[in-house]
Amino acid sequence: MNALRRLWRSAGFRLAAHYALLVGITMLAALAIIYLQTVGVLHQRMARQVSTTAQQLATLLEREGADAVVREIERTLADGRSTDQEMLLLVDAQGRRLAGNLDTLPAPGADGQRQVLRKGRSVRAWLVVRPVAQGHVLVVGSDLSDQQALEELIVSASAAAAFVAMLLLAGGVFVFRQELERSVGAVRRTAARIALGDLRHRVPLSEDDDEFALLEQDVNTMLDRIQSLMDGVRHVSDTIAHELRTPLTRILARLRAADDDGADAGQRRAAIRTAIAELEDLNRVFGKLLQIAEAEAGAQRGRFGAVALHTIADDVVELYGAVAEAQGATVLREPCEALQVRGDRELLAGVAANLLDNALKYGGPTCTVRVGTEARDGWGLLTVQDDGPGVPEADRTRIGTRFVRLRPQVGGHGLGLAGVQAVVALHGGRVHYEDAQPGLRVRVELPAAGT
C-alpha cells in the first residue's frame, strides 16, 4: 500500500494514469457502440423479416384460405433454406395444429423474444403471434441461436481487445512515467547538486528536440547566468575587501594623527578635509557598484520605451565640448544617423557619457574622438573611437572587469566600463572593443525599437 501511495505521488504516474483512464473509457465506449450497433442491426433485420413473412401469410390466408397457407408453410420448411432457423405454426379456431415446426402454441403477447418448444427442445426465438382470418392463429419466428452465438463472439472479441488494450495502456503508463522521470529526474538531480553549492553542474542535454530538451537548455542557461552573477559577487567582495582596505587604513591613520594631543588645529582640519574627500570618493564607488547591481538584476526594465539614440549622442557630445576644448581634444559627431532603440534614456545617456569620458581621458591631451550612431541589421550602433595609444589585444578581454585599471596612473576605480557593460546587457545588447589603428573603438549594439 505504501509503495502504491508513493507511486501515486509521482506526477508522471498520475498524468499517465489519467491519460490511460481516458483512453480506456473511450475504447470501452467505442466497443459498446459497435456491439449495440451490430446487435441492433441484426435485431431490426430479423424483426422486419419475421413481420413481413407473417403479413404475407396472413394475406394469403384471407385470399386463398387455410389450405394455401398450409402448403406454403410446408414448402418453406422443406426448401432447405434457413430451415433450422425458421419457425412457423398455423392453428385453427379449435386449437388444432394444421402446419408448422413448433410443438405448442405460444401464449399471446407482444412481438419479441420468447422461449418456445421445437422438436422437443426449448429454444429462444423472435416470435410474432397473430390472430388471422377464420379464427386461426399464425405464429412466425426465427431461432436466435446463431445470433446469440454471434453476440457472444462479439462480446468475447471485445473483452479480449479490452484486455490487450489495458495491458498496452499499463505498459504505456510505465514507459511514460520512466521517460518523464528520466527527463525531469536529470533536472532534479542537477538542482540538488546546485543546492549543495556545486554551481558548475549542468543538466545533461538529450539528443531529442522536444519540450524537455528546451527545458534543459533553459535551465542550463539560467544556471550559467546564476554562476556568472555569483562569480561577479565573489569578485566584487574580494576586490572591495582589497581595494577599500588601503583608503580606509589611510583615513584611519589620518584621523588618529589628528586626534593626537600634539596636533595643532591646522593639522586636524587638514586631516578631516582629507578624510571627508576620501569618504566621498568611497561613497561614489559604492554608488557605482549599486548601479551595476541594479542593472544586472534587471530592476529598471519596466521603464523602457522608444529612445532616440542619436539625440542622446548629440547631447553628450555637447556636454563634453568644454572638457574636450580645455584639454585640446577634438570631438566629432560621425556618423550621425537617426535611430530609435528601446531602453531607458538616463541609463543610455550614462553609457554614452562614460565612453566619451574614457576616450578623452585615455586618448591623450590632443586626441580626436569620434562619436557615431547608425542602424545595421535590426540593431542600433553607438560607436566611440579615439586615436590614442589604444589597448593591446591581450588586455582587451580584461576591459570591463570591476576594479581593473589597465593604466593605474590615470585616475579612477575601474568601474566605469563595468557599469557600461551591465547597462548594455540589461538592454539586451552587446559591447565590443576593437583596435581602431590607432586608438580604441568601443562599439555598442542595442536592439532597435520595434524588433
Coordinates of C-alpha atoms in Angstrom, one line a residue:
M1 CA 0.0 0.0 0.0
N2 CA 2.8 2.4 0.9
A3 CA 4.5 1.6 -2.4
L4 CA 1.3 2.4 -4.3
R5 CA 0.9 5.6 -2.4
R6 CA 4.4 6.7 -3.2
L7 CA 3.8 5.8 -6.8
W8 CA 0.6 7.9 -6.9
R9 CA 2.5 10.9 -5.6
S10 CA 4.5 10.8 -8.8
A11 CA 3.2 13.5 -11.2
G12 CA 4.3 11.4 -14.2
F13 CA 2.4 8.4 -12.9
R14 CA -0.8 10.4 -12.2
L15 CA -0.6 12.1 -15.6
A16 CA -0.1 8.8 -17.4
A17 CA -2.8 7.1 -15.3
H18 CA -5.3 9.8 -16.1
Y19 CA -4.4 9.5 -19.8
A20 CA -4.8 5.8 -19.7
L21 CA -8.2 6.1 -17.9
L22 CA -9.4 8.5 -20.6
V23 CA -8.2 6.2 -23.4
G24 CA -9.8 3.2 -21.6
I25 CA -13.1 4.9 -21.3
T26 CA -13.0 6.0 -24.9
M27 CA -12.1 2.5 -26.1
L28 CA -14.9 0.9 -24.0
A29 CA -17.4 3.4 -25.3
A30 CA -16.4 2.6 -28.8
L31 CA -16.7 -1.2 -28.2
A32 CA -20.1 -0.7 -26.6
I33 CA -21.3 1.4 -29.6
I34 CA -20.0 -1.3 -32.0
Y35 CA -21.7 -4.0 -30.0
L36 CA -25.0 -2.2 -29.7
Q37 CA -25.0 -1.2 -33.4
T38 CA -24.2 -4.7 -34.6
V39 CA -26.8 -6.4 -32.4
G40 CA -29.4 -3.7 -33.0
V41 CA -29.0 -4.1 -36.8
L42 CA -29.4 -7.8 -36.5
H43 CA -32.5 -7.5 -34.4
Q44 CA -34.1 -4.9 -36.7
R45 CA -33.3 -7.1 -39.7
M46 CA -34.8 -10.2 -38.1
A47 CA -37.9 -8.3 -36.8
R48 CA -38.6 -6.9 -40.3
Q49 CA -38.2 -10.3 -41.9
V50 CA -40.4 -12.1 -39.4
S51 CA -43.1 -9.3 -39.6
T52 CA -43.0 -9.4 -43.4
T53 CA -43.4 -13.1 -43.5
A54 CA -46.3 -13.0 -41.1
Q55 CA -48.0 -10.3 -43.1
Q56 CA -47.6 -12.3 -46.3
L57 CA -49.1 -15.5 -44.8
A58 CA -52.0 -13.6 -43.2
T59 CA -52.8 -12.1 -46.6
L60 CA -52.6 -15.5 -48.3
L61 CA -55.0 -16.9 -45.7
E62 CA -57.5 -14.2 -46.4
R63 CA -57.3 -14.7 -50.1
E64 CA -56.9 -18.4 -50.7
G65 CA -57.8 -20.0 -47.3
A66 CA -56.0 -22.2 -44.8
D67 CA -55.0 -24.9 -47.2
A68 CA -52.9 -22.5 -49.2
V69 CA -51.1 -21.3 -46.0
V70 CA -50.5 -24.9 -45.0
R71 CA -49.0 -25.7 -48.4
E72 CA -46.8 -22.5 -48.2
I73 CA -45.6 -23.4 -44.7
E74 CA -44.7 -27.0 -45.7
R75 CA -42.9 -25.7 -48.8
T76 CA -41.0 -23.1 -46.8
L77 CA -39.9 -25.7 -44.2
A78 CA -38.8 -28.2 -46.9
D79 CA -36.9 -25.9 -49.2
G80 CA -33.6 -26.3 -47.2
R81 CA -33.0 -22.5 -46.9
S82 CA -32.6 -21.4 -43.2
T83 CA -34.9 -24.4 -42.2
D84 CA -33.1 -24.7 -38.9
Q85 CA -33.8 -21.1 -38.1
E86 CA -37.4 -20.6 -39.4
M87 CA -40.3 -21.2 -37.1
L88 CA -43.9 -21.4 -38.4
L89 CA -47.1 -22.6 -37.0
L90 CA -50.8 -22.4 -38.0
V91 CA -53.5 -23.3 -35.6
D92 CA -57.3 -23.4 -36.4
A93 CA -60.0 -21.9 -34.3
Q94 CA -60.3 -25.2 -32.2
G95 CA -56.6 -25.0 -31.4
R96 CA -55.6 -27.9 -33.7
R97 CA -52.2 -27.7 -35.3
L98 CA -52.5 -27.5 -39.1
A99 CA -48.9 -27.0 -40.1
G100 CA -45.6 -25.9 -38.7
N101 CA -42.5 -27.0 -36.8
L102 CA -43.4 -25.8 -33.3
D103 CA -44.7 -28.3 -30.7
T104 CA -47.1 -26.0 -28.9
L105 CA -48.9 -22.7 -29.5
P106 CA -47.1 -19.9 -27.6
A107 CA -49.2 -17.7 -25.4
P108 CA -50.5 -14.5 -27.0
G109 CA -48.3 -11.5 -26.3
A110 CA -46.2 -8.7 -27.9
D111 CA -43.8 -9.4 -30.6
G112 CA -40.3 -10.2 -29.3
Q113 CA -38.0 -12.8 -27.8
R114 CA -39.6 -15.9 -26.2
Q115 CA -38.9 -19.4 -25.3
V116 CA -40.7 -22.0 -27.5
L117 CA -40.7 -25.8 -27.9
R118 CA -39.5 -27.1 -31.2
K119 CA -39.0 -30.8 -31.8
G120 CA -39.0 -31.3 -28.0
R121 CA -36.3 -28.7 -27.3
S122 CA -36.7 -25.3 -25.7
V123 CA -35.2 -22.7 -27.9
R124 CA -35.1 -18.9 -27.8
A125 CA -36.7 -17.2 -30.8
W126 CA -38.1 -13.9 -32.1
L127 CA -41.8 -14.5 -32.4
V128 CA -44.8 -12.8 -34.0
V129 CA -48.1 -14.4 -32.8
R130 CA -51.2 -13.1 -34.7
P131 CA -54.8 -14.0 -34.8
V132 CA -55.8 -14.1 -38.5
A133 CA -59.0 -14.8 -40.6
Q134 CA -61.5 -17.6 -39.7
G135 CA -60.2 -17.7 -36.1
H136 CA -56.9 -19.1 -37.0
V137 CA -53.7 -18.2 -35.1
L138 CA -50.5 -17.7 -37.1
V139 CA -47.0 -17.9 -35.5
V140 CA -43.9 -16.8 -37.4
G141 CA -40.5 -16.6 -35.8
S142 CA -36.7 -17.1 -36.1
D143 CA -34.3 -19.0 -34.0
L144 CA -31.9 -16.7 -32.1
S145 CA -29.2 -19.3 -31.5
D146 CA -26.9 -18.1 -34.3
Q147 CA -27.4 -14.5 -33.3
Q148 CA -26.7 -15.3 -29.7
A149 CA -23.5 -17.1 -30.8
L150 CA -22.6 -14.0 -32.8
E151 CA -23.3 -11.7 -29.9
E152 CA -21.2 -13.9 -27.6
L153 CA -18.4 -13.8 -30.2
I154 CA -18.6 -10.0 -30.3
V155 CA -18.5 -9.8 -26.5
S156 CA -15.6 -12.2 -26.3
A157 CA -13.7 -10.3 -29.0
S158 CA -14.4 -7.0 -27.3
A159 CA -13.3 -8.4 -23.9
A160 CA -10.1 -9.7 -25.5
A161 CA -9.4 -6.4 -27.2
A162 CA -10.1 -4.6 -24.0
F163 CA -7.8 -6.9 -22.1
V164 CA -5.0 -6.4 -24.6
A165 CA -5.6 -2.6 -24.7
M166 CA -5.4 -2.5 -20.9
L167 CA -2.1 -4.4 -21.0
L168 CA -0.8 -1.9 -23.6
L169 CA -2.1 1.0 -21.5
A170 CA -0.4 -0.3 -18.4
G171 CA 2.8 -0.7 -20.3
G172 CA 2.4 2.8 -21.7
V173 CA 1.9 4.2 -18.3
F174 CA 5.1 2.6 -17.1
V175 CA 7.1 3.8 -20.2
F176 CA 5.6 7.3 -20.0
R177 CA 6.5 7.5 -16.3
Q178 CA 10.0 6.3 -16.9
E179 CA 10.5 8.7 -19.8
L180 CA 9.2 11.6 -17.7
E181 CA 11.3 10.6 -14.7
R182 CA 14.4 10.4 -17.0
S183 CA 13.9 13.9 -18.3
V184 CA 12.6 15.6 -15.1
G185 CA 15.0 13.5 -12.9
A186 CA 18.0 15.0 -14.6
V187 CA 16.8 18.5 -13.8
R188 CA 16.0 17.4 -10.2
R189 CA 19.5 15.9 -9.7
T190 CA 21.1 19.0 -11.1
A191 CA 19.1 21.2 -8.8
A192 CA 20.1 19.1 -5.8
R193 CA 23.8 19.4 -6.8
I194 CA 23.3 23.2 -7.2
A195 CA 21.7 23.4 -3.8
L196 CA 24.8 21.7 -2.3
G197 CA 26.9 24.5 -3.8
D198 CA 28.2 22.9 -7.0
L199 CA 27.4 25.7 -9.4
R200 CA 29.4 24.1 -12.1
H201 CA 27.0 21.2 -12.5
R202 CA 24.6 21.3 -15.6
V203 CA 21.7 19.3 -16.8
P204 CA 22.9 16.7 -19.4
L205 CA 21.4 17.7 -22.7
S206 CA 19.4 15.0 -24.5
E207 CA 19.6 14.4 -28.3
D208 CA 15.8 14.9 -28.7
D209 CA 14.3 18.1 -29.9
D210 CA 11.3 18.2 -27.6
E211 CA 9.9 20.3 -24.8
F212 CA 12.1 18.6 -22.2
A213 CA 15.2 19.4 -24.3
L214 CA 14.2 23.0 -24.5
L215 CA 13.6 23.0 -20.7
E216 CA 17.1 21.5 -20.2
Q217 CA 18.6 24.2 -22.3
D218 CA 16.7 26.9 -20.5
V219 CA 17.7 25.5 -17.1
N220 CA 21.4 25.4 -18.1
T221 CA 21.2 29.0 -19.4
M222 CA 19.7 30.1 -16.1
L223 CA 22.4 28.2 -14.2
D224 CA 25.1 29.9 -16.4
R225 CA 23.6 33.3 -15.5
I226 CA 23.4 32.4 -11.8
Q227 CA 27.1 31.2 -11.8
S228 CA 28.1 34.4 -13.7
L229 CA 26.3 36.6 -11.1
M230 CA 27.8 34.6 -8.2
D231 CA 31.3 34.8 -9.7
G232 CA 30.7 38.6 -10.0
V233 CA 29.6 38.8 -6.4
R234 CA 32.6 36.9 -5.2
H235 CA 34.9 39.0 -7.4
V236 CA 33.3 42.2 -6.1
S237 CA 33.5 41.0 -2.5
D238 CA 37.2 40.1 -2.8
T239 CA 38.0 43.3 -4.7
I240 CA 36.2 45.5 -2.3
A241 CA 38.0 43.9 0.7
H242 CA 41.3 44.5 -1.1
E243 CA 40.6 47.9 -2.7
L244 CA 38.9 49.5 0.3
R245 CA 41.4 48.3 2.9
T246 CA 44.1 50.8 1.8
P247 CA 41.9 54.0 1.7
L248 CA 40.2 53.1 5.0
T249 CA 43.5 52.4 6.6
R250 CA 44.8 55.8 5.3
I251 CA 41.7 57.6 6.6
L252 CA 42.0 55.9 10.0
A253 CA 45.7 56.8 10.3
R254 CA 45.0 60.5 9.5
L255 CA 42.1 60.7 12.0
R256 CA 44.3 59.1 14.7
A257 CA 47.0 61.6 13.9
A258 CA 44.5 64.4 14.1
D259 CA 43.3 63.0 17.5
D260 CA 46.9 63.1 18.9
D261 CA 47.3 65.7 21.6
G262 CA 50.3 67.2 19.9
A263 CA 48.4 68.0 16.6
D264 CA 47.5 71.7 16.1
A265 CA 44.2 73.0 14.7
G266 CA 45.5 73.2 11.1
Q267 CA 46.7 69.6 11.0
R268 CA 43.3 68.5 12.4
R269 CA 41.4 70.5 9.8
A270 CA 43.6 69.1 7.0
A271 CA 43.1 65.5 8.3
I272 CA 39.3 66.0 8.5
R273 CA 39.1 67.5 5.0
T274 CA 41.2 64.7 3.5
A275 CA 39.1 62.1 5.3
I276 CA 35.9 63.7 4.0
A277 CA 37.2 63.7 0.5
E278 CA 38.3 60.1 0.6
L279 CA 35.0 59.0 2.2
E280 CA 33.1 60.9 -0.5
D281 CA 35.2 59.0 -3.1
L282 CA 34.3 55.7 -1.4
N283 CA 30.7 56.7 -1.4
R284 CA 30.9 57.3 -5.2
V285 CA 32.4 53.8 -5.6
F286 CA 29.6 52.2 -3.7
G287 CA 27.1 54.2 -5.8
K288 CA 28.6 52.8 -9.0
L289 CA 28.5 49.3 -7.5
L290 CA 24.9 49.6 -6.6
Q291 CA 24.1 50.9 -10.1
I292 CA 25.9 47.9 -11.7
A293 CA 24.0 45.6 -9.3
E294 CA 20.6 47.1 -10.3
A295 CA 21.4 46.9 -14.0
E296 CA 22.5 43.2 -13.7
A297 CA 19.3 42.4 -11.7
G298 CA 17.1 43.9 -14.4
A299 CA 15.3 46.2 -11.9
Q300 CA 14.7 49.0 -14.4
R301 CA 13.3 47.2 -17.4
G302 CA 9.8 48.4 -16.5
R303 CA 10.8 52.0 -17.6
F304 CA 11.9 51.0 -21.1
G305 CA 10.5 52.7 -24.1
A306 CA 11.5 54.1 -27.5
V307 CA 14.6 56.3 -27.2
A308 CA 16.3 58.4 -29.8
L309 CA 19.9 57.2 -29.5
H310 CA 21.2 59.9 -31.9
T311 CA 19.7 62.6 -29.7
I312 CA 21.5 61.1 -26.7
A313 CA 24.8 61.1 -28.6
D314 CA 24.2 64.8 -29.6
D315 CA 23.6 65.9 -26.0
V316 CA 26.6 64.0 -24.6
V317 CA 28.9 65.5 -27.3
E318 CA 27.6 69.0 -26.5
L319 CA 28.0 68.3 -22.7
Y320 CA 31.7 67.3 -23.1
G321 CA 32.5 70.0 -25.6
A322 CA 34.1 72.3 -23.0
V323 CA 36.1 69.4 -21.4
A324 CA 37.5 68.5 -24.8
E325 CA 38.3 72.0 -25.6
A326 CA 40.1 72.5 -22.3
Q327 CA 42.5 69.6 -23.0
G328 CA 43.0 70.5 -26.6
A329 CA 41.0 67.4 -27.9
T330 CA 38.5 67.3 -30.7
V331 CA 35.1 65.5 -30.6
L332 CA 33.5 64.7 -33.9
R333 CA 29.9 63.5 -34.3
E334 CA 30.2 61.0 -37.1
P335 CA 28.5 59.0 -38.5
C336 CA 25.3 60.8 -37.4
E337 CA 22.4 58.6 -38.4
A338 CA 19.0 58.9 -36.7
L339 CA 17.8 55.8 -35.0
Q340 CA 15.5 54.6 -32.3
V341 CA 16.3 51.9 -29.7
R342 CA 14.2 50.5 -26.8
G343 CA 15.6 51.3 -23.4
D344 CA 16.0 53.8 -20.6
R345 CA 17.2 57.3 -21.7
E346 CA 19.1 58.1 -18.5
L347 CA 20.9 54.8 -18.4
L348 CA 21.9 55.0 -22.1
A349 CA 23.0 58.6 -21.6
G350 CA 25.2 57.4 -18.8
V351 CA 26.7 54.8 -21.2
A352 CA 27.5 57.4 -23.9
A353 CA 28.9 59.8 -21.3
N354 CA 31.1 57.1 -19.7
L355 CA 32.5 56.0 -23.1
L356 CA 33.2 59.6 -24.2
D357 CA 34.8 60.4 -20.8
N358 CA 37.1 57.4 -21.1
A359 CA 38.0 58.2 -24.7
L360 CA 39.1 61.8 -23.7
K361 CA 40.9 60.5 -20.6
Y362 CA 42.9 57.7 -22.2
G363 CA 43.2 59.1 -25.7
G364 CA 45.6 61.8 -24.7
P365 CA 45.6 65.7 -24.5
T366 CA 45.2 66.4 -28.2
C367 CA 43.2 63.3 -29.3
T368 CA 40.4 63.2 -31.7
V369 CA 37.3 61.3 -30.6
R370 CA 34.5 60.3 -33.0
V371 CA 31.0 59.5 -31.6
G372 CA 28.8 57.8 -34.2
T373 CA 25.3 56.4 -34.4
E374 CA 24.0 54.1 -37.2
A375 CA 21.4 51.4 -37.8
R376 CA 22.5 48.0 -39.1
D377 CA 20.5 44.7 -39.5
G378 CA 17.9 45.5 -36.8
W379 CA 20.5 46.9 -34.3
G380 CA 21.3 50.4 -33.2
L381 CA 25.0 51.0 -33.1
L382 CA 26.7 53.6 -30.9
T383 CA 30.5 53.8 -31.5
V384 CA 33.1 55.9 -29.6
Q385 CA 36.5 55.9 -31.2
D386 CA 39.7 57.7 -30.2
D387 CA 43.1 57.9 -31.9
G388 CA 45.2 57.5 -28.7
P389 CA 47.6 54.7 -27.8
G390 CA 44.8 52.1 -27.7
V391 CA 44.7 48.8 -25.8
P392 CA 46.9 45.7 -26.6
E393 CA 44.9 42.8 -27.8
A394 CA 45.9 40.7 -24.8
D395 CA 44.4 43.2 -22.4
R396 CA 41.1 43.8 -24.2
T397 CA 39.5 40.8 -22.6
R398 CA 40.1 42.4 -19.2
I399 CA 38.3 45.6 -20.1
G400 CA 35.1 46.0 -18.2
T401 CA 36.2 43.8 -15.2
R402 CA 35.3 45.5 -12.0
F403 CA 38.3 47.4 -10.4
V404 CA 40.6 46.5 -13.2
R405 CA 42.6 49.5 -14.4
L406 CA 44.9 48.9 -17.4
R407 CA 46.7 52.2 -16.7
P408 CA 46.8 52.8 -12.9
Q409 CA 48.5 56.1 -13.3
V410 CA 45.2 57.5 -14.7
G411 CA 42.6 58.3 -12.0
G412 CA 39.6 56.1 -11.5
H413 CA 38.4 53.0 -9.8
G414 CA 37.9 50.6 -12.8
L415 CA 34.1 50.6 -12.5
G416 CA 33.1 52.8 -15.5
L417 CA 33.2 50.2 -18.3
A418 CA 31.8 47.5 -15.9
G419 CA 28.8 49.8 -15.5
V420 CA 28.6 50.3 -19.2
Q421 CA 28.6 46.5 -19.8
A422 CA 25.9 45.9 -17.2
V423 CA 23.6 48.6 -18.6
V424 CA 24.0 47.3 -22.2
A425 CA 23.4 43.7 -21.1
L426 CA 20.2 45.0 -19.3
H427 CA 19.1 46.4 -22.7
G428 CA 19.8 43.1 -24.4
G429 CA 22.8 44.5 -26.2
R430 CA 26.5 43.7 -26.7
V431 CA 29.7 45.7 -26.2
H432 CA 32.8 45.1 -28.5
Y433 CA 36.3 46.5 -28.0
E434 CA 38.2 46.8 -31.3
D435 CA 41.6 48.1 -32.5
A436 CA 41.0 51.4 -34.3
Q437 CA 44.6 51.6 -35.6
P438 CA 45.4 53.9 -33.9
G439 CA 43.3 54.0 -30.8
L440 CA 40.4 52.0 -29.4
R441 CA 36.9 51.7 -30.8
V442 CA 34.1 50.8 -28.5
R443 CA 31.0 49.5 -30.4
V444 CA 27.8 49.2 -28.5
E445 CA 25.0 47.2 -30.2
L446 CA 21.4 47.7 -29.0
P447 CA 18.2 46.2 -30.3
A448 CA 16.4 48.7 -32.5
A449 CA 12.9 49.8 -31.4
G450 CA 10.2 47.6 -32.8
T451 CA 12.5 44.5 -33.2

